[in-house]
XYZ file of N, CA, C and O in Angstrom:
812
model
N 121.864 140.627 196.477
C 120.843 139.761 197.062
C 121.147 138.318 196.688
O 121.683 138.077 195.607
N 120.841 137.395 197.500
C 121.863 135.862 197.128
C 120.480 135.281 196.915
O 119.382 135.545 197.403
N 121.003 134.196 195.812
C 119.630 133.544 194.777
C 118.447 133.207 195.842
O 117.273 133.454 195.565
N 118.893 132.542 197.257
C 117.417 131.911 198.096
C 117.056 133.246 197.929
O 116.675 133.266 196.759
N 116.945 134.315 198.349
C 116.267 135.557 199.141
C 115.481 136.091 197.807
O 114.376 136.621 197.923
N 116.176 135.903 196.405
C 115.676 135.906 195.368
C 114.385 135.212 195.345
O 113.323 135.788 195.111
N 114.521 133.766 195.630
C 113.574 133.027 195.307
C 112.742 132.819 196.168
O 111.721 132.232 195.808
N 112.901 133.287 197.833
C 111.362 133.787 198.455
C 111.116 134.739 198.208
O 109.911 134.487 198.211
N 111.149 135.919 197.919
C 110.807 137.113 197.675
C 109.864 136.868 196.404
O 108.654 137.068 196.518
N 110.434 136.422 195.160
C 109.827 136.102 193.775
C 108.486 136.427 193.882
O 108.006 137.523 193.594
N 107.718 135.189 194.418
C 106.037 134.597 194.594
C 105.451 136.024 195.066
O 104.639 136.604 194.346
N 105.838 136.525 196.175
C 105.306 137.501 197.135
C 105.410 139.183 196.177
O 104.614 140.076 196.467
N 106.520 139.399 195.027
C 106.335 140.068 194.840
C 104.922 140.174 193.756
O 104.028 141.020 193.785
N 105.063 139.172 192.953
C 104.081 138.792 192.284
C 102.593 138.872 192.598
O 101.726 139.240 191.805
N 102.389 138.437 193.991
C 101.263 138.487 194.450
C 100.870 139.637 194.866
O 99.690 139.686 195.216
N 101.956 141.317 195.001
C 101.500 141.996 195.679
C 101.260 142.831 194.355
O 100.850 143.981 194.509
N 101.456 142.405 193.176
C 101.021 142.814 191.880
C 99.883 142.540 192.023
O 99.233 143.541 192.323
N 99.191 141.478 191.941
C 98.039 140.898 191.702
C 96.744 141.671 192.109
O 95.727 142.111 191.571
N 97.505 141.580 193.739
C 96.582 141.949 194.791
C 96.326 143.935 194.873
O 95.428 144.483 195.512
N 97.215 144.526 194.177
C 97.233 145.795 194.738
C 97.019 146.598 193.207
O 96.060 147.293 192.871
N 98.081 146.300 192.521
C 98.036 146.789 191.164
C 96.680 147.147 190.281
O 96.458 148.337 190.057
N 96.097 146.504 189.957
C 95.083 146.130 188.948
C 93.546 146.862 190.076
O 92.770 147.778 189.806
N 93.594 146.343 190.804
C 92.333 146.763 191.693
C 92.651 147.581 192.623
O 91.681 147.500 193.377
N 93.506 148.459 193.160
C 93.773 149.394 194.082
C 92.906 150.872 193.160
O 92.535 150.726 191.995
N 92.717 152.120 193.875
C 92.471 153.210 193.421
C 93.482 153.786 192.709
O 94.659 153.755 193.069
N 92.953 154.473 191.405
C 93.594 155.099 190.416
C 93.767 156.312 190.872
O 93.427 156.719 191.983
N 94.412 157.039 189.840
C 94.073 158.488 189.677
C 93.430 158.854 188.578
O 93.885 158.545 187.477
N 92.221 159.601 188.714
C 91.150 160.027 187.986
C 91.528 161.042 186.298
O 92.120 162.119 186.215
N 91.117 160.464 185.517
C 91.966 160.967 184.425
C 90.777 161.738 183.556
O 90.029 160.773 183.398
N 90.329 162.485 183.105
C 89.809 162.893 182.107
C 88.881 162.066 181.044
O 89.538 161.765 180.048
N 87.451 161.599 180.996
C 86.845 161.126 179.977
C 86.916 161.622 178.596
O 86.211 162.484 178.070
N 87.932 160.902 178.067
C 87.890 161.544 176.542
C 86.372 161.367 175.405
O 86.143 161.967 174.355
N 85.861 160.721 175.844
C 84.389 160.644 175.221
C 84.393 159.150 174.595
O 85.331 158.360 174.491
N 82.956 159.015 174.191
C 82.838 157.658 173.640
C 83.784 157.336 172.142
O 84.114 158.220 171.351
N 84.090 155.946 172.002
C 85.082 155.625 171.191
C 86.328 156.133 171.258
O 86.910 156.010 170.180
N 86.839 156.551 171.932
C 88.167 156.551 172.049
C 89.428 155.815 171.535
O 89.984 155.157 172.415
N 89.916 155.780 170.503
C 90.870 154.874 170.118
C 91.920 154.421 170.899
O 92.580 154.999 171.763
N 91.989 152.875 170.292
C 92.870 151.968 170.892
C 94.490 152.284 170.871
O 94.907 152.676 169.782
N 95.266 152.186 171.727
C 96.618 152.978 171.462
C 97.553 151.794 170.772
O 96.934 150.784 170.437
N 98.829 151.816 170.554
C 99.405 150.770 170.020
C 99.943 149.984 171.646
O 100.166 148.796 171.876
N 100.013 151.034 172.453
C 100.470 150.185 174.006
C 99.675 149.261 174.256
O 100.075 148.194 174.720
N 98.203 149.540 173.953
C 97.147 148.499 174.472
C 97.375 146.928 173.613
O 97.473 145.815 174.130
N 97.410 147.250 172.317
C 97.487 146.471 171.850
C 99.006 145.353 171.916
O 99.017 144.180 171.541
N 100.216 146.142 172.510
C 100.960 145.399 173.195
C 100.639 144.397 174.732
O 100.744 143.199 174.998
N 100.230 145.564 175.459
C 99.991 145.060 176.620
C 98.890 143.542 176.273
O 99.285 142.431 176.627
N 98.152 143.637 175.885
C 97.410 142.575 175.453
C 97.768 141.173 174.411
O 97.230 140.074 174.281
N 98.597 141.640 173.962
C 99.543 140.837 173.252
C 100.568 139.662 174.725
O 100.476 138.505 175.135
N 101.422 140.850 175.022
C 102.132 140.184 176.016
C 101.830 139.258 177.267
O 102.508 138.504 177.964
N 100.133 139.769 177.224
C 99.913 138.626 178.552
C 99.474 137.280 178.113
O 99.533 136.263 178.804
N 98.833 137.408 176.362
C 98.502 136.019 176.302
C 100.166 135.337 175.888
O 100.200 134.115 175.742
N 101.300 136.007 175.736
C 102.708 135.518 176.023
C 102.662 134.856 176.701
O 102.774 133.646 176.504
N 102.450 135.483 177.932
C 103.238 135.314 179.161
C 102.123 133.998 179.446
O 102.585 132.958 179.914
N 100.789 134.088 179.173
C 99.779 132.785 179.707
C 100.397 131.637 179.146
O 100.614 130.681 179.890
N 100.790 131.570 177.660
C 100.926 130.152 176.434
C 102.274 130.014 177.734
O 102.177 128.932 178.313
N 103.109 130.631 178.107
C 104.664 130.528 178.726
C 104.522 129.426 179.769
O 104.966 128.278 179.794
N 103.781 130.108 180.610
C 103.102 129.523 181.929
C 102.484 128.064 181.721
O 102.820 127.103 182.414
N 101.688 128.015 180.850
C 100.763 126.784 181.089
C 101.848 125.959 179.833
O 101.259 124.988 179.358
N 102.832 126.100 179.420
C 104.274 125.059 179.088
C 104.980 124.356 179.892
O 105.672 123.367 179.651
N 104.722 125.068 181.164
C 106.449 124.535 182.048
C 105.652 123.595 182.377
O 104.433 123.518 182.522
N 107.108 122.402 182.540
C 106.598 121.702 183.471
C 106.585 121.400 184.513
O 106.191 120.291 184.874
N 107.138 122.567 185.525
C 106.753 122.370 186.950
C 105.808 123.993 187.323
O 106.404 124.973 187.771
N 104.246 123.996 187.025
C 103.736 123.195 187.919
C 103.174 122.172 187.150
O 102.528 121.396 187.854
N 103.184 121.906 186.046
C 101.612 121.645 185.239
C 102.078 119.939 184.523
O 101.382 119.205 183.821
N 103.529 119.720 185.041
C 103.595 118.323 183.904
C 102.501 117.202 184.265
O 102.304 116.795 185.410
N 101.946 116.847 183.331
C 101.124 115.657 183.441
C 99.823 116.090 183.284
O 99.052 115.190 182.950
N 99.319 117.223 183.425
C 97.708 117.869 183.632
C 97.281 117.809 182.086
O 97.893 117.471 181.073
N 96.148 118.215 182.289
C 95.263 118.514 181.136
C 94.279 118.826 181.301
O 93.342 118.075 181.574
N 94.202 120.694 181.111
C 93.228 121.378 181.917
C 92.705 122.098 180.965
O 92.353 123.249 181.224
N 92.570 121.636 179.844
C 91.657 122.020 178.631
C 90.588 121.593 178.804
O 89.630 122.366 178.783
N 90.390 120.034 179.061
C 88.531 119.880 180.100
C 88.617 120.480 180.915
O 89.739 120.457 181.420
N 87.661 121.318 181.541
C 87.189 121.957 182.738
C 87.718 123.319 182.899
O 87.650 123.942 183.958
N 88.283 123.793 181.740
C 88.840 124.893 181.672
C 87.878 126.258 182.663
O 86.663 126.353 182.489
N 88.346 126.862 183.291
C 87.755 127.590 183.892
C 86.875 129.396 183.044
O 87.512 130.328 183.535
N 86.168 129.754 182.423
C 85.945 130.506 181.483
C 84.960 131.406 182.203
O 83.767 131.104 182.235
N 85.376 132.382 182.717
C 84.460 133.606 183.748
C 82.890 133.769 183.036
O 82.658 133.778 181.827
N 81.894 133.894 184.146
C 80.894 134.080 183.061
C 80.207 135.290 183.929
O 78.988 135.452 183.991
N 80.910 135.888 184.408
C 80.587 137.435 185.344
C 79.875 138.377 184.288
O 79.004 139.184 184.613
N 80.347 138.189 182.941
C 80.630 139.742 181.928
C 79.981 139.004 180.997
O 80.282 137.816 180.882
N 79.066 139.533 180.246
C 78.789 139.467 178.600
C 79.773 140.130 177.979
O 79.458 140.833 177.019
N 81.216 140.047 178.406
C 82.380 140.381 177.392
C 81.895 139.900 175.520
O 81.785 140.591 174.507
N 81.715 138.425 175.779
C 81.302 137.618 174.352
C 80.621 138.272 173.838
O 81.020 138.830 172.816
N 79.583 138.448 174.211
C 78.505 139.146 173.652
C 77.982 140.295 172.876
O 77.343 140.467 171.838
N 78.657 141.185 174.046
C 78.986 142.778 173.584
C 79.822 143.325 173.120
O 79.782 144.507 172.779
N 81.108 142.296 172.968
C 82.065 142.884 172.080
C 82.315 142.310 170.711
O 83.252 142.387 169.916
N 80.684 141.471 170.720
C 80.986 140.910 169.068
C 80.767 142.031 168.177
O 79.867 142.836 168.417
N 81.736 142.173 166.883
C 81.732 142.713 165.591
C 80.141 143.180 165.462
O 79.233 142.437 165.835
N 79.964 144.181 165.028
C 78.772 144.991 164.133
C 78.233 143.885 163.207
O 78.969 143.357 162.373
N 77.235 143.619 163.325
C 76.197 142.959 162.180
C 76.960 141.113 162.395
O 76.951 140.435 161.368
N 77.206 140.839 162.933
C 77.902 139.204 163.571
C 76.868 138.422 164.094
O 76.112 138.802 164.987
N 76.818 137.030 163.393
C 76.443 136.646 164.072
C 76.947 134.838 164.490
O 76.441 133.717 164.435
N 77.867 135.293 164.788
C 78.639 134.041 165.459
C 78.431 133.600 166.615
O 78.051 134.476 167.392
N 78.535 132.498 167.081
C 78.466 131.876 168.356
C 77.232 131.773 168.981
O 77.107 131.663 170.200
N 75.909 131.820 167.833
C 74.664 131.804 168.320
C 73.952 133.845 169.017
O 72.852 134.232 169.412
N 75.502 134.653 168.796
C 74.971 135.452 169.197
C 74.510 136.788 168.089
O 74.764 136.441 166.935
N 74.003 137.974 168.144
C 73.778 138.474 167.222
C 74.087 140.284 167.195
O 73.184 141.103 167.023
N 74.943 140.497 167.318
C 75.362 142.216 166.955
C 74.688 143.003 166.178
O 75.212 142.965 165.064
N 73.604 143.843 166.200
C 73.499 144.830 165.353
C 73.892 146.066 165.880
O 73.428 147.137 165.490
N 74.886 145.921 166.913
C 75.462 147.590 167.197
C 76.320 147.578 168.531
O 76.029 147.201 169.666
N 77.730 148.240 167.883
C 78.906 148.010 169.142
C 78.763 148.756 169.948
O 78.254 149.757 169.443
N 78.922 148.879 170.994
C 79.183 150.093 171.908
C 80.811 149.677 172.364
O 81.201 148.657 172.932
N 81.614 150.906 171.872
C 82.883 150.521 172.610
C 82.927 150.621 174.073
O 83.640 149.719 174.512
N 82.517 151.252 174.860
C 82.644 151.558 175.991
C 81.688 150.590 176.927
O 81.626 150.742 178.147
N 81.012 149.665 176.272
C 80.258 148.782 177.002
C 81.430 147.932 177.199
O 82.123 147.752 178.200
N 81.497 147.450 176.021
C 82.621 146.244 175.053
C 84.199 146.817 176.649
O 84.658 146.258 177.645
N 84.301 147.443 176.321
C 85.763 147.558 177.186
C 85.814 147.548 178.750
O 86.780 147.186 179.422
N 84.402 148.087 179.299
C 83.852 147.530 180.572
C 84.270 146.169 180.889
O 85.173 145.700 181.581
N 83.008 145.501 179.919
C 83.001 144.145 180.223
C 84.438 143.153 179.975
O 84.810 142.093 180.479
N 84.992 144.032 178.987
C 86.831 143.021 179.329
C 87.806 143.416 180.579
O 88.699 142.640 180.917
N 87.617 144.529 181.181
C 88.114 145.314 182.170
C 87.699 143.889 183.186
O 88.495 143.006 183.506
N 86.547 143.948 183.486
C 85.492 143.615 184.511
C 86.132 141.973 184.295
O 86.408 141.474 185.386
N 86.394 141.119 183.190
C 86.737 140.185 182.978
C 88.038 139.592 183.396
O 88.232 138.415 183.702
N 89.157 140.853 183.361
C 90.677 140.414 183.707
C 90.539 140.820 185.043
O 91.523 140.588 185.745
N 89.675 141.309 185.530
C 89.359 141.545 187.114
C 88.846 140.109 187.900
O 89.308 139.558 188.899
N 87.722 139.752 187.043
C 87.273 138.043 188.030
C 89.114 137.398 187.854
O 89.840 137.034 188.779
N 89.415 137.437 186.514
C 90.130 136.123 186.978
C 91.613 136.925 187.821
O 92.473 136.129 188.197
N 91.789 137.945 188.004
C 92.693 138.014 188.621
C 92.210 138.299 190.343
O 93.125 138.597 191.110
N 91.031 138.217 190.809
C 90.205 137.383 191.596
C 90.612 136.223 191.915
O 91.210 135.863 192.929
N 90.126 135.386 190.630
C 90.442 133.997 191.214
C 92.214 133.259 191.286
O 92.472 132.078 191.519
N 93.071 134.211 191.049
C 94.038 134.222 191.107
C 95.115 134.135 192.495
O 96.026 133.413 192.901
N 94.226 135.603 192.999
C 94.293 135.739 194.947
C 94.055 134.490 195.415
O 94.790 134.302 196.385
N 93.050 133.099 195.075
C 92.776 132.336 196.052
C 93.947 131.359 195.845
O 94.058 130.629 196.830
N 94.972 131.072 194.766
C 96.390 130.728 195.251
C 97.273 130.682 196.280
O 97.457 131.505 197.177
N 97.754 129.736 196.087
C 99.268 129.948 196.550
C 100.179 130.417 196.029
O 100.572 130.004 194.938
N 100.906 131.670 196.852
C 101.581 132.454 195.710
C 102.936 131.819 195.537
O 103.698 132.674 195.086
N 103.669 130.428 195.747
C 104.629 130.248 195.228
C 104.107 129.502 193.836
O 104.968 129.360 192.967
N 102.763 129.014 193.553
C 102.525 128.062 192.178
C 102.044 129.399 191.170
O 101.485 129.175 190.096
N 102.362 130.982 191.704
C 102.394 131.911 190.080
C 103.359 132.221 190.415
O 103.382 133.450 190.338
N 104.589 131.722 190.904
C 106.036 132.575 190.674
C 106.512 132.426 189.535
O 107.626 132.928 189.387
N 106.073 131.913 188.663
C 106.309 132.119 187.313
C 105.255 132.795 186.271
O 105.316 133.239 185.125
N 104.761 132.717 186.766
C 103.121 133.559 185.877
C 102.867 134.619 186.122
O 102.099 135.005 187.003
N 103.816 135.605 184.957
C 103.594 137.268 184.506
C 101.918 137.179 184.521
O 101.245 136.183 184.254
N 101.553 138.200 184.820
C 100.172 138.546 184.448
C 99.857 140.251 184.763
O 99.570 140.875 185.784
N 100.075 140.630 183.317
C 100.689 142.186 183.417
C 99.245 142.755 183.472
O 98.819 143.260 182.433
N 98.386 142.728 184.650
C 96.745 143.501 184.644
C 96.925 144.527 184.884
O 95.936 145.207 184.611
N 98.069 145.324 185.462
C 98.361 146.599 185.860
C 98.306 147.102 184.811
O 97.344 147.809 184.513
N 99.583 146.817 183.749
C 100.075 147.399 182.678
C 98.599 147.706 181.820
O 98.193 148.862 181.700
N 97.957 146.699 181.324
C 96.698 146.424 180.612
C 95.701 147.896 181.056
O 95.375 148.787 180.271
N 95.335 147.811 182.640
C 94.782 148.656 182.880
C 95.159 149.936 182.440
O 94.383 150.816 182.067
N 96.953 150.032 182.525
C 96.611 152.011 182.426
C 96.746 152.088 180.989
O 96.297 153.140 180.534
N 97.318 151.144 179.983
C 97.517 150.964 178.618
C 95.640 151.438 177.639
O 95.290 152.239 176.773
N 94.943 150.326 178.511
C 93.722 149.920 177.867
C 92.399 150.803 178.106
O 91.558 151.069 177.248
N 92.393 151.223 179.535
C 91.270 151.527 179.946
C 91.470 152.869 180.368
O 90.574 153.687 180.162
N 92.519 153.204 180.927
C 92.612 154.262 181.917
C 92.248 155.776 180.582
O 91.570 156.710 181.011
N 92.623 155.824 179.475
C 92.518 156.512 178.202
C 90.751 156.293 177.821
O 90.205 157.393 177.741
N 90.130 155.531 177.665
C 88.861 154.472 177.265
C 88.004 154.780 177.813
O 86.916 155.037 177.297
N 88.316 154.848 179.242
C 86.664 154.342 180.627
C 87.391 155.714 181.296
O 86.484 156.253 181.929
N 88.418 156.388 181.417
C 88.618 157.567 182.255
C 88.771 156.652 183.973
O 89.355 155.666 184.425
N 88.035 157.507 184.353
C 87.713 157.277 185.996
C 86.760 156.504 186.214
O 86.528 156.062 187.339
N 86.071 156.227 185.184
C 85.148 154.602 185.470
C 85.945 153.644 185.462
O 85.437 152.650 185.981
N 87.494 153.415 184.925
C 88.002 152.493 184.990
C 88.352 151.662 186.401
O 88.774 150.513 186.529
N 87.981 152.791 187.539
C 88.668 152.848 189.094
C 87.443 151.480 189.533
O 87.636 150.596 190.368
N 86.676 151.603 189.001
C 85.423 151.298 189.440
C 86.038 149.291 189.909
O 86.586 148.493 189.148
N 85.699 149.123 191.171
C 85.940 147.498 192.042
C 84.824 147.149 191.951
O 84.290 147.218 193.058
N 83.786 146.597 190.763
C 82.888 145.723 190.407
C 83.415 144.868 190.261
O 84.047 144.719 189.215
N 83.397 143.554 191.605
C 83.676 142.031 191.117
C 82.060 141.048 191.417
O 82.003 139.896 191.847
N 81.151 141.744 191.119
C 80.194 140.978 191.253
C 79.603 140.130 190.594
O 79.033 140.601 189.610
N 79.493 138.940 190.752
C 79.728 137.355 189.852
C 80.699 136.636 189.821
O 80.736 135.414 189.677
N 81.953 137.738 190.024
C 82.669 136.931 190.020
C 82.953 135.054 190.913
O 82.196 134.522 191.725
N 83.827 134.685 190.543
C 83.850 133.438 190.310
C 84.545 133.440 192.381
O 85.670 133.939 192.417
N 84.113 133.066 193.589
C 85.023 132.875 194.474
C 86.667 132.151 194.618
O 86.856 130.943 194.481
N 87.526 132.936 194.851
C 88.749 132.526 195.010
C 88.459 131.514 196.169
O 88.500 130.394 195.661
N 88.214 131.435 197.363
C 88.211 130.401 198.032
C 87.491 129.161 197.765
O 87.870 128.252 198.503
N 86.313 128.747 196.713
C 85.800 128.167 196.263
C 86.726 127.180 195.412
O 86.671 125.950 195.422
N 87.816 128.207 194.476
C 88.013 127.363 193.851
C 89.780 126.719 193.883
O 90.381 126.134 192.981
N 90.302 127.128 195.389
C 91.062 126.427 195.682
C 90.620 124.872 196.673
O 89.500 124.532 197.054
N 92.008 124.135 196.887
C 91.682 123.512 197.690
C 93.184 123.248 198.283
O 94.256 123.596 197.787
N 92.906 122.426 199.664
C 93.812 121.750 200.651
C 94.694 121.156 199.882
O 95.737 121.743 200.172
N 94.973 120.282 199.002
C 95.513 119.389 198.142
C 96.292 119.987 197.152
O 95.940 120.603 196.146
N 97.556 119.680 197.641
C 98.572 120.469 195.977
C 98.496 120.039 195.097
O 98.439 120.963 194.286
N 98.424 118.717 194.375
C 98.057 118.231 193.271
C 96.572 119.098 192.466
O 96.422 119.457 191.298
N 95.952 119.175 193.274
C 94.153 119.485 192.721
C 94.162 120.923 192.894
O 93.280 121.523 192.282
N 94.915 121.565 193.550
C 95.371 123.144 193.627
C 96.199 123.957 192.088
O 96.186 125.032 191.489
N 96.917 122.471 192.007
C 97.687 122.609 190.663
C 97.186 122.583 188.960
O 97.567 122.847 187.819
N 95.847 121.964 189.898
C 95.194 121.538 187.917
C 94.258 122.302 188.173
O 93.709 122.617 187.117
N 93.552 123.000 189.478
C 92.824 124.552 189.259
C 93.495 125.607 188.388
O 93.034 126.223 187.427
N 94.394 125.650 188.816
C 95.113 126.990 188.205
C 95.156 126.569 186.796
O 94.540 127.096 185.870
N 95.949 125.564 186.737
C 95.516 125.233 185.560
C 94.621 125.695 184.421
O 94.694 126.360 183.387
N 93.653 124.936 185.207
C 92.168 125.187 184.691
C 91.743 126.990 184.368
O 91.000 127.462 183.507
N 92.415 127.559 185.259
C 91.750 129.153 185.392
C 92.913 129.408 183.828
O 92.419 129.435 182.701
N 94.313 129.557 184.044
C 94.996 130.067 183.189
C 94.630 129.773 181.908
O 95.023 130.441 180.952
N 93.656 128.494 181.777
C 93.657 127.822 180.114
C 92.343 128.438 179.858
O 91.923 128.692 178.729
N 91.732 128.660 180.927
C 90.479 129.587 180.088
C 90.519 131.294 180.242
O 89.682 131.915 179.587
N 91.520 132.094 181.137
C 92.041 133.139 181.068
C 93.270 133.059 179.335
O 93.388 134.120 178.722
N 93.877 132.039 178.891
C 94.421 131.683 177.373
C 93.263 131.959 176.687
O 93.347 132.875 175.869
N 92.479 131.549 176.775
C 91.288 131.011 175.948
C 90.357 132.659 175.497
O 90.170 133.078 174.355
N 89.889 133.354 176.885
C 89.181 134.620 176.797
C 90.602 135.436 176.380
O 90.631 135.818 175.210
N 91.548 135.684 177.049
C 93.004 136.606 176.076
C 92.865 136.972 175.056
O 92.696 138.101 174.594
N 92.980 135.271 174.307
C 93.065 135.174 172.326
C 91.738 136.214 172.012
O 91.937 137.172 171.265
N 90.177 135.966 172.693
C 89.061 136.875 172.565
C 89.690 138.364 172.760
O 89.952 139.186 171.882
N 89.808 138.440 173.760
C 90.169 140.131 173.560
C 91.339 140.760 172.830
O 91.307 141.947 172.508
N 92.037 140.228 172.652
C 93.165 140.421 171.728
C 92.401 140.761 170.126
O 92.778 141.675 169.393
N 91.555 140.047 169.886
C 90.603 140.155 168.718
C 90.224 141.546 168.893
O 90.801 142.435 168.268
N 89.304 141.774 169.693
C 88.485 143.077 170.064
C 89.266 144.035 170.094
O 89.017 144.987 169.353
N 90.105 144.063 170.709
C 91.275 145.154 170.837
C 91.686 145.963 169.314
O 91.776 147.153 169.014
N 91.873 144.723 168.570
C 92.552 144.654 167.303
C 91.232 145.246 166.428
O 91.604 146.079 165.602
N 90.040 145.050 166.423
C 88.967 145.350 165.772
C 88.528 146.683 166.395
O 87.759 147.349 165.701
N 88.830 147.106 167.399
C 88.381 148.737 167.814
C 89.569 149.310 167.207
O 89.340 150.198 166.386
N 90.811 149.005 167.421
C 91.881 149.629 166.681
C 91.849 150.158 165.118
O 92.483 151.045 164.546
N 90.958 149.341 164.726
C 91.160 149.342 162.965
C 90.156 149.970 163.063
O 89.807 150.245 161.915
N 89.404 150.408 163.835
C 88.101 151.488 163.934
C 86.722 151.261 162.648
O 85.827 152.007 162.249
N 87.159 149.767 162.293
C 86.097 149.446 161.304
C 84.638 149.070 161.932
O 83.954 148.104 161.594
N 84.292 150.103 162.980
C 82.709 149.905 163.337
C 82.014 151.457 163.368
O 80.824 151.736 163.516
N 83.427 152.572 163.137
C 83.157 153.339 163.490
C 82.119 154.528 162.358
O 81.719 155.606 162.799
């Protein structure tokens, strides 16, 4: 295959990740019951995408010159924050007296779902560089966790993809931006959680 055909193809394959992978129908797996432990895959898979995010929001084509730490885009579909704070916590104004894992893993499911939502309203040549392994995550994280609730296409709240593009490549460029630095931002959060159901210190 000769490098152009490489490099239209790239974007498109990417996007048909996006678009099909993560939110298409599963196959229905067995509810292993509540608490289910975290595998060491999950805790890779979750590892590797906030990789692949810090990777992305480095280069500098698309992003030289931006600064999309104001206005960072931060989903507010999910009480992810909320419900997956630590047992007896009370950080961030909020207050835990009791985890539910299976709430807690909903609401991060439900979370890498808006933003890979607002992801679709791109142009898919400005993520031809932006891994965003939601597939992997899913059968790593949830598909073991949530069973066949994991299948479940709840994007309600979510954030509109057409909303938050626009006509303008420059201002198209510091959206994404904006989405990836607060998809960085919630990552580092679940990466925590992940790591704290793993060590099974709530259990």
């Amino acid at each position: 295959m000769t490098p152009n055909i490489k490099l239209y193809l790239a974007p498109w394959l990417l996007f048909g990740v996006l678009a099909g992978s993560f939110w298409g129908s599963t196959v229905s797996v067995p509810v292993l019951g509540h608490n289910t432990r975290i595998t060491e895959q999950c805790i890779t898979s979750t590892q590797t995408l906030l990789q692949n995010i810090t990777k992305a929001l480095a280069q500098e084509t698309p992003f030289k010159g931006i600064n999309c730490t104001r206005g960072m885009e931060l989903n507010t579909a999910t009480q992810m924050v909320s419900v997956c704070m630590p047992r007896q916590s009370t950080c961030s104004g909020f207050s835990n007296t009791d985890f539910d894992q299976d709430k807690c893993l909903k609401n991060i499911e439900k979370d890498l779902r808006c933003y890979g939502e607002m992801m679709l309203g791109f142009h898919p040549e400005l993520l031809e560089h932006t891994v965003l392994n939601f597939a992997e995550i899913k059968q790593n994280c949830f598909a073991l966790s949530l069973g066949d609730r994991s299948s479940q296409q709840d994007t309600e709240g979510c954030a509109s993809a057409q909303r938050l593009t626009t006509h303008n490549p420059f201002d198209e460029r510091v959206q994404l931006c904006k989405v990836l630095k607060g998809l960085q931002v919630r990552t580092i959060t679940i990466n925590r959680v992940i790591g704290y159901i793993h060590a099974g210190e709530y259990m």
